[in-house]
């Protein structure tokens, strides 16, 4: 059982990028997935999450409208579409999975996820 994050890279301010998180050994029918990020010298922070049972989606308040979480069940892959990127979005982005279904607010908690991808670096710079 593992998660494989990909799609990071260098993008100019204002640009877009789509991150992928491929899951092997765990489906998307129950539980949920979260995206977190950690910038240099900063703590890891919540970015977005989805609860698979009802397709509920949750975002950090500061990122609403710019980031979108989605999934492709056929590919067992989740995505984080990022647009209007800013230099302060520069960070290593991690996807995480939990097999359990929680109330909506809980998906912001990193300690509730039991499976993590390796992280993918996003650099926003001109």
Coordinates of N, CA, C and O in Angstrom, one line a residue:
X1 N 0.9 -1.2 0.0 CA 0.0 0.0 0.0 C 0.9 1.2 0.0 O 1.7 1.4 0.9
X2 N 0.7 2.1 -1.0 CA 1.5 3.3 -1.0 C 0.9 4.3 -1.9 O 0.0 4.1 -2.7
X3 N 1.4 5.6 -1.7 CA 1.0 6.7 -2.4 C 2.2 7.3 -3.2 O 3.3 7.3 -2.6
X4 N 2.0 7.6 -4.4 CA 3.0 8.2 -5.2 C 2.6 9.5 -5.7 O 1.7 9.7 -6.6
X5 N 3.2 10.6 -5.2 CA 2.9 12.0 -5.6 C 3.8 12.4 -6.7 O 5.0 12.0 -6.8
X6 N 3.3 13.1 -7.6 CA 4.1 13.6 -8.8 C 3.4 14.9 -9.3 O 2.4 15.3 -8.9
X7 N 4.2 15.5 -10.2 CA 3.6 16.7 -10.9 C 4.2 18.0 -10.5 O 3.9 19.1 -11.1
X8 N 5.1 18.0 -9.5 CA 5.7 19.2 -9.1 C 6.7 19.7 -10.1 O 7.1 19.1 -11.0
X9 N 7.1 21.0 -9.9 CA 8.1 21.6 -10.8 C 8.2 23.0 -10.6 O 7.7 23.6 -9.6
X10 N 8.9 23.7 -11.5 CA 9.0 25.1 -11.5 C 8.0 25.8 -12.4 O 7.8 25.4 -13.5
X11 N 7.3 26.8 -11.8 CA 6.2 27.5 -12.5 C 6.3 29.0 -12.2 O 6.7 29.3 -11.1
X12 N 6.0 29.8 -13.2 CA 6.0 31.2 -13.0 C 4.8 31.7 -12.2 O 3.8 31.1 -12.2
X13 N 5.0 32.8 -11.5 CA 3.8 33.3 -10.7 C 2.7 33.6 -11.7 O 2.8 34.0 -12.8
X14 N 1.5 33.2 -11.2 CA 0.3 33.3 -12.0 C 0.0 32.0 -12.8 O -1.1 31.9 -13.4
X15 N 0.9 31.1 -12.8 CA 0.8 29.9 -13.6 C 0.0 28.9 -12.9 O -0.5 29.1 -11.8
X16 N -0.2 27.7 -13.5 CA -0.9 26.6 -13.0 C -0.1 25.3 -13.0 O 0.8 25.2 -13.8
X17 N -0.5 24.4 -12.1 CA 0.1 23.1 -12.0 C -0.8 22.1 -11.5 O -1.7 22.5 -10.6
X18 N -0.8 20.9 -11.9 CA -1.6 19.9 -11.4 C -0.8 18.8 -10.8 O 0.1 18.2 -11.5
X19 N -1.0 18.5 -9.5 CA -0.3 17.4 -8.8 C -1.1 16.2 -8.9 O -2.4 16.3 -8.8
X20 N -0.5 15.1 -8.9 CA -1.2 13.8 -8.9 C -0.7 12.9 -7.7 O 0.4 13.1 -7.3
X21 N -1.6 12.1 -7.3 CA -1.3 11.2 -6.2 C -1.9 9.8 -6.5 O -3.2 9.7 -6.4
X22 N -1.1 8.9 -6.9 CA -1.6 7.6 -7.3 C -1.5 6.7 -6.2 O -0.5 6.6 -5.5
X23 N -2.6 6.0 -5.9 CA -2.7 5.1 -4.8 C -2.7 3.6 -5.3 O -3.4 3.3 -6.2
X24 N -1.8 2.9 -4.6 CA -1.8 1.4 -4.9 C -2.1 0.7 -3.6 O -1.6 1.0 -2.6
X25 N -3.1 -0.3 -3.7 CA -3.4 -1.0 -2.6 C -4.5 -0.4 -1.7 O -4.9 -1.0 -0.7
X26 N -5.0 0.7 -2.1 CA -6.1 1.4 -1.4 C -7.0 2.1 -2.4 O -6.5 2.9 -3.2
X27 N -8.3 1.9 -2.3 CA -9.2 2.5 -3.3 C -9.7 3.8 -2.7 O -9.3 4.3 -1.6
X28 N -10.6 4.4 -3.5 CA -11.2 5.7 -3.1 C -12.7 5.6 -2.8 O -13.4 6.6 -2.9
X29 N -13.1 4.5 -2.4 CA -14.5 4.4 -2.1 C -14.8 4.8 -0.6 O -16.0 5.2 -0.4
X30 N -13.9 4.6 0.2 CA -14.1 5.0 1.6 C -12.9 5.9 2.1 O -11.9 5.9 1.5
X31 N -13.2 6.6 3.2 CA -12.1 7.4 3.8 C -11.9 8.7 3.0 O -12.9 9.3 2.6
X32 N -10.7 9.1 2.9 CA -10.5 10.4 2.3 C -9.0 10.6 2.0 O -8.2 9.8 2.3
X33 N -8.7 11.7 1.4 CA -7.4 12.1 1.0 C -7.1 13.5 1.3 O -8.0 14.4 1.1
X34 N -6.0 13.8 1.7 CA -5.6 15.2 2.0 C -4.3 15.6 1.3 O -3.5 14.8 1.0
X35 N -4.2 16.9 1.1 CA -3.0 17.5 0.5 C -2.5 18.4 1.6 O -3.2 19.3 2.1
X36 N -1.2 18.3 1.9 CA -0.5 19.2 2.8 C 0.7 19.8 2.1 O 1.2 19.2 1.1
X37 N 1.3 20.8 2.7 CA 2.5 21.3 2.1 C 3.4 21.9 3.2 O 2.9 22.2 4.3
X38 N 4.7 21.9 2.9 CA 5.6 22.4 3.9 C 6.7 23.2 3.2 O 7.4 22.7 2.3
X39 N 6.7 24.5 3.5 CA 7.6 25.4 2.9 C 8.9 25.4 3.8 O 8.9 25.0 4.9
X40 N 10.0 25.8 3.2 CA 11.3 25.8 3.9 C 11.2 26.6 5.2 O 10.7 27.8 5.2
X41 N 11.6 26.0 6.3 CA 11.6 26.7 7.6 C 10.2 26.9 8.2 O 10.1 27.5 9.2
X42 N 9.2 26.3 7.6 CA 7.9 26.4 8.2 C 7.3 25.0 8.5 O 7.8 24.0 8.1
X43 N 6.2 25.1 9.3 CA 5.5 23.9 9.7 C 4.7 23.4 8.5 O 4.3 24.2 7.6
X44 N 4.4 22.1 8.5 CA 3.5 21.5 7.5 C 2.1 22.1 7.7 O 1.6 22.3 8.8
X45 N 1.4 22.4 6.6 CA 0.1 23.0 6.7 C -0.9 22.3 5.8 O -0.5 21.8 4.8
X46 N -2.1 22.4 6.2 CA -3.2 21.8 5.4 C -3.5 22.6 4.2 O -3.5 23.8 4.2
X47 N -3.7 21.9 3.1 CA -4.0 22.6 1.8 C -5.5 22.2 1.4 O -6.3 23.1 1.2
X48 N -5.8 21.0 1.3 CA -7.1 20.6 0.8 C -7.3 19.1 1.1 O -6.4 18.4 1.4
X49 N -8.6 18.7 1.2 CA -8.9 17.3 1.5 C -10.3 17.0 0.8 O -11.1 17.8 0.5
X50 N -10.5 15.7 0.6 CA -11.7 15.2 0.1 C -12.2 14.0 0.9 O -11.4 13.1 1.3
X51 N -13.5 13.9 1.2 CA -14.1 12.8 1.8 C -14.8 12.0 0.7 O -15.7 12.5 0.1
X52 N -14.4 10.8 0.5 CA -14.8 10.0 -0.7 C -16.3 9.6 -0.6 O -17.0 9.6 -1.6
X53 N -16.8 9.4 0.6 CA -18.2 8.8 0.7 C -19.2 9.8 0.1 O -20.1 9.3 -0.6
X54 N -19.0 11.1 0.3 CA -20.0 12.0 -0.3 C -19.3 13.0 -1.2 O -20.0 14.0 -1.5
X55 N -18.1 12.8 -1.5 CA -17.3 13.7 -2.3 C -17.2 15.1 -1.7 O -17.1 16.1 -2.4
X56 N -17.2 15.2 -0.4 CA -17.0 16.4 0.2 C -15.6 17.0 0.0 O -14.7 16.2 0.0
X57 N -15.5 18.2 -0.2 CA -14.2 18.8 -0.4 C -13.9 20.0 0.5 O -14.8 20.8 0.8
X58 N -12.7 20.1 1.0 CA -12.4 21.1 2.0 C -11.1 21.7 1.7 O -10.2 21.1 1.2
X59 N -11.0 23.0 1.9 CA -9.8 23.8 1.5 C -9.4 24.7 2.7 O -10.2 25.2 3.5
X60 N -8.1 24.9 2.7 CA -7.6 26.0 3.6 C -8.2 27.3 3.1 O -8.3 27.6 1.9
X61 N -8.7 28.1 4.1 CA -9.4 29.3 3.7 C -8.6 30.2 2.8 O -9.1 30.8 1.9
X62 N -7.3 30.3 3.0 CA -6.4 31.2 2.2 C -6.3 30.7 0.8 O -5.8 31.4 -0.1
X63 N -6.7 29.4 0.5 CA -6.4 28.8 -0.8 C -7.7 28.6 -1.6 O -7.7 28.2 -2.8
X64 N -8.8 28.9 -1.0 CA -10.1 28.7 -1.7 C -10.2 29.5 -3.0 O -9.8 30.6 -3.0
X65 N -10.7 28.8 -4.0 CA -10.8 29.5 -5.3 C -9.6 29.3 -6.2 O -9.7 29.5 -7.4
X66 N -8.4 29.0 -5.6 CA -7.2 28.8 -6.4 C -6.9 27.3 -6.6 O -6.3 26.9 -7.6
X67 N -7.2 26.5 -5.6 CA -6.8 25.1 -5.6 C -8.1 24.2 -5.6 O -9.1 24.6 -5.0
X68 N -8.0 23.1 -6.4 CA -9.2 22.2 -6.5 C -8.7 20.8 -6.3 O -7.7 20.4 -7.0
X69 N -9.3 20.0 -5.5 CA -9.0 18.6 -5.3 C -10.0 17.8 -6.0 O -11.2 18.1 -6.1
X70 N -9.6 16.7 -6.7 CA -10.5 15.9 -7.4 C -9.9 14.4 -7.5 O -8.8 14.2 -6.9
X71 N -10.6 13.5 -8.1 CA -10.1 12.2 -8.2 C -10.6 11.5 -9.5 O -11.6 12.0 -10.1
X72 N -9.9 10.5 -9.8 CA -10.2 9.6 -11.0 C -10.3 8.2 -10.4 O -9.2 7.6 -10.3
X73 N -11.4 7.7 -10.2 CA -11.6 6.4 -9.6 C -11.0 5.3 -10.5 O -10.3 4.3 -10.0
X74 N -11.1 5.4 -11.8 CA -10.6 4.4 -12.7 C -9.1 4.3 -12.6 O -8.5 3.2 -12.8
X75 N -8.5 5.4 -12.3 CA -7.0 5.4 -12.3 C -6.5 5.4 -10.8 O -5.3 5.4 -10.6
X76 N -7.4 5.3 -9.9 CA -7.1 5.3 -8.4 C -6.1 6.5 -8.1 O -5.1 6.3 -7.4
X77 N -6.4 7.6 -8.7 CA -5.5 8.8 -8.6 C -6.3 10.0 -8.1 O -7.4 10.2 -8.6
X78 N -5.7 10.8 -7.2 CA -6.3 12.0 -6.8 C -5.4 13.1 -7.4 O -4.2 12.9 -7.6
X79 N -6.0 14.3 -7.5 CA -5.3 15.4 -8.1 C -5.5 16.7 -7.3 O -6.5 16.8 -6.5
X80 N -4.5 17.6 -7.4 CA -4.6 18.9 -6.8 C -4.3 19.9 -7.9 O -3.2 20.0 -8.3
X81 N -5.3 20.5 -8.4 CA -5.2 21.5 -9.5 C -4.9 22.9 -8.8 O -5.7 23.3 -8.0
X82 N -3.8 23.5 -9.1 CA -3.4 24.7 -8.5 C -3.3 25.8 -9.6 O -2.7 25.6 -10.6
X83 N -3.9 26.9 -9.4 CA -3.9 28.0 -10.3 C -3.6 29.3 -9.7 O -3.6 29.4 -8.4
X84 N -3.3 30.3 -10.5 CA -2.9 31.6 -10.0 C -1.8 31.5 -8.9 O -1.9 32.1 -7.8
X85 N -0.8 30.7 -9.2 CA 0.2 30.4 -8.2 C 1.0 31.6 -7.8 O 1.3 32.5 -8.7
X86 N 1.4 31.6 -6.6 CA 2.2 32.7 -6.0 C 3.5 32.2 -5.5 O 3.6 31.0 -5.1
X87 N 4.5 33.1 -5.3 CA 5.8 32.6 -4.8 C 5.6 32.0 -3.4 O 6.3 31.0 -3.0
X88 N 4.7 32.4 -2.6 CA 4.4 31.8 -1.3 C 3.8 30.5 -1.3 O 3.7 29.8 -0.3
X89 N 3.4 30.0 -2.5 CA 3.0 28.6 -2.6 C 4.1 27.6 -2.8 O 3.9 26.4 -2.8
X90 N 5.3 28.1 -2.9 CA 6.5 27.3 -3.0 C 6.6 26.4 -1.8 O 6.6 26.9 -0.6
X91 N 6.6 25.1 -2.0 CA 6.7 24.1 -0.9 C 6.8 22.7 -1.4 O 6.6 22.5 -2.6
X92 N 7.1 21.8 -0.5 CA 6.9 20.4 -0.9 C 5.5 20.0 -0.5 O 5.0 20.3 0.6
X93 N 4.8 19.4 -1.5 CA 3.4 19.1 -1.3 C 3.3 17.6 -1.1 O 3.9 16.8 -1.9
X94 N 2.6 17.2 -0.1 CA 2.4 15.8 0.2 C 0.9 15.4 0.1 O 0.0 16.2 0.5
X95 N 0.7 14.2 -0.4 CA -0.7 13.7 -0.3 C -0.7 12.6 0.8 O 0.3 12.0 1.1
X96 N -1.9 12.5 1.3 CA -2.0 11.5 2.4 C -3.4 10.9 2.4 O -4.4 11.5 1.9
X97 N -3.5 9.7 2.8 CA -4.7 8.9 2.7 C -5.2 8.4 4.1 O -4.3 8.0 4.9
X98 N -6.4 8.3 4.3 CA -7.0 7.6 5.4 C -8.1 6.7 5.0 O -8.9 7.1 4.1
X99 N -8.2 5.5 5.5 CA -9.3 4.6 5.2 C -10.6 4.9 5.9 O -11.6 4.3 5.7
X100 N -10.5 5.9 6.9 CA -11.7 6.1 7.7 C -12.4 7.4 7.3 O -11.8 8.3 6.7
X101 N -13.7 7.4 7.6 CA -14.5 8.5 7.3 C -14.7 9.4 8.6 O -15.2 8.8 9.6
X102 N -14.4 10.6 8.5 CA -14.5 11.5 9.6 C -15.5 12.7 9.3 O -15.9 12.8 8.2
X103 N -15.8 13.4 10.3 CA -16.6 14.7 10.1 C -15.7 15.6 9.3 O -14.5 15.5 9.3
X104 N -16.3 16.5 8.6 CA -15.6 17.4 7.6 C -14.4 18.1 8.2 O -13.3 18.1 7.6
X105 N -14.5 18.6 9.4 CA -13.4 19.4 10.0 C -12.1 18.6 10.3 O -11.0 19.1 10.3
X106 N -12.3 17.3 10.5 CA -11.2 16.4 10.9 C -10.2 16.2 9.8 O -9.0 16.0 10.1
X107 N -10.6 16.4 8.5 CA -9.6 16.1 7.4 C -8.5 17.1 7.4 O -7.5 16.9 6.6
X108 N -8.6 18.2 8.2 CA -7.5 19.1 8.2 C -6.4 18.7 9.1 O -5.3 19.2 9.1
X109 N -6.6 17.6 9.9 CA -5.7 17.1 10.9 C -4.7 16.1 10.2 O -5.1 15.0 9.8
X110 N -3.5 16.4 10.2 CA -2.5 15.5 9.6 C -2.3 14.2 10.3 O -2.0 13.2 9.7
X111 N -2.6 14.2 11.6 CA -2.4 13.0 12.4 C -3.4 11.9 12.2 O -3.3 10.8 12.6
X112 N -4.5 12.2 11.4 CA -5.5 11.2 11.1 C -5.3 10.4 9.9 O -6.0 9.5 9.6
X113 N -4.2 10.8 9.2 CA -3.8 10.1 7.9 C -2.8 9.0 8.3 O -1.8 9.3 9.0
X114 N -2.9 7.9 7.7 CA -2.0 6.8 8.0 C -1.0 6.5 6.9 O -0.1 5.7 7.1
X115 N -1.3 7.0 5.8 CA -0.5 6.7 4.6 C -0.1 8.0 3.9 O -1.0 8.8 3.6
X116 N 1.2 8.2 3.6 CA 1.7 9.5 3.1 C 2.5 9.2 1.8 O 3.3 8.2 1.8
X117 N 2.4 10.1 0.9 CA 3.3 10.0 -0.3 C 4.6 10.7 0.0 O 4.8 11.2 1.1
X118 N 5.5 10.6 -0.9 CA 6.9 11.0 -0.6 C 7.1 12.5 -0.8 O 8.1 13.1 -0.4
X119 N 6.1 13.2 -1.3 CA 6.2 14.7 -1.5 C 6.7 15.0 -2.9 O 7.5 14.3 -3.5
X120 N 6.2 16.1 -3.4 CA 6.7 16.7 -4.7 C 6.9 18.2 -4.5 O 6.0 18.9 -4.0
X121 N 8.0 18.6 -5.0 CA 8.4 20.0 -4.8 C 7.7 20.9 -5.9 O 7.9 20.7 -7.1
X122 N 7.1 22.0 -5.4 CA 6.6 23.0 -6.3 C 7.3 24.3 -6.0 O 7.4 24.8 -4.9
X123 N 7.9 24.9 -7.0 CA 8.6 26.1 -6.9 C 7.9 27.2 -7.8 O 7.8 27.0 -9.0
X124 N 7.5 28.3 -7.2 CA 6.9 29.3 -8.0 C 7.8 30.5 -8.0 O 8.1 31.2 -7.0
X125 N 8.4 30.8 -9.2 CA 9.4 31.8 -9.3 C 9.5 32.3 -10.7 O 9.3 31.5 -11.7
X126 N 9.9 33.5 -10.9 CA 10.1 34.0 -12.2 C 11.6 33.9 -12.6 O 12.0 34.3 -13.7

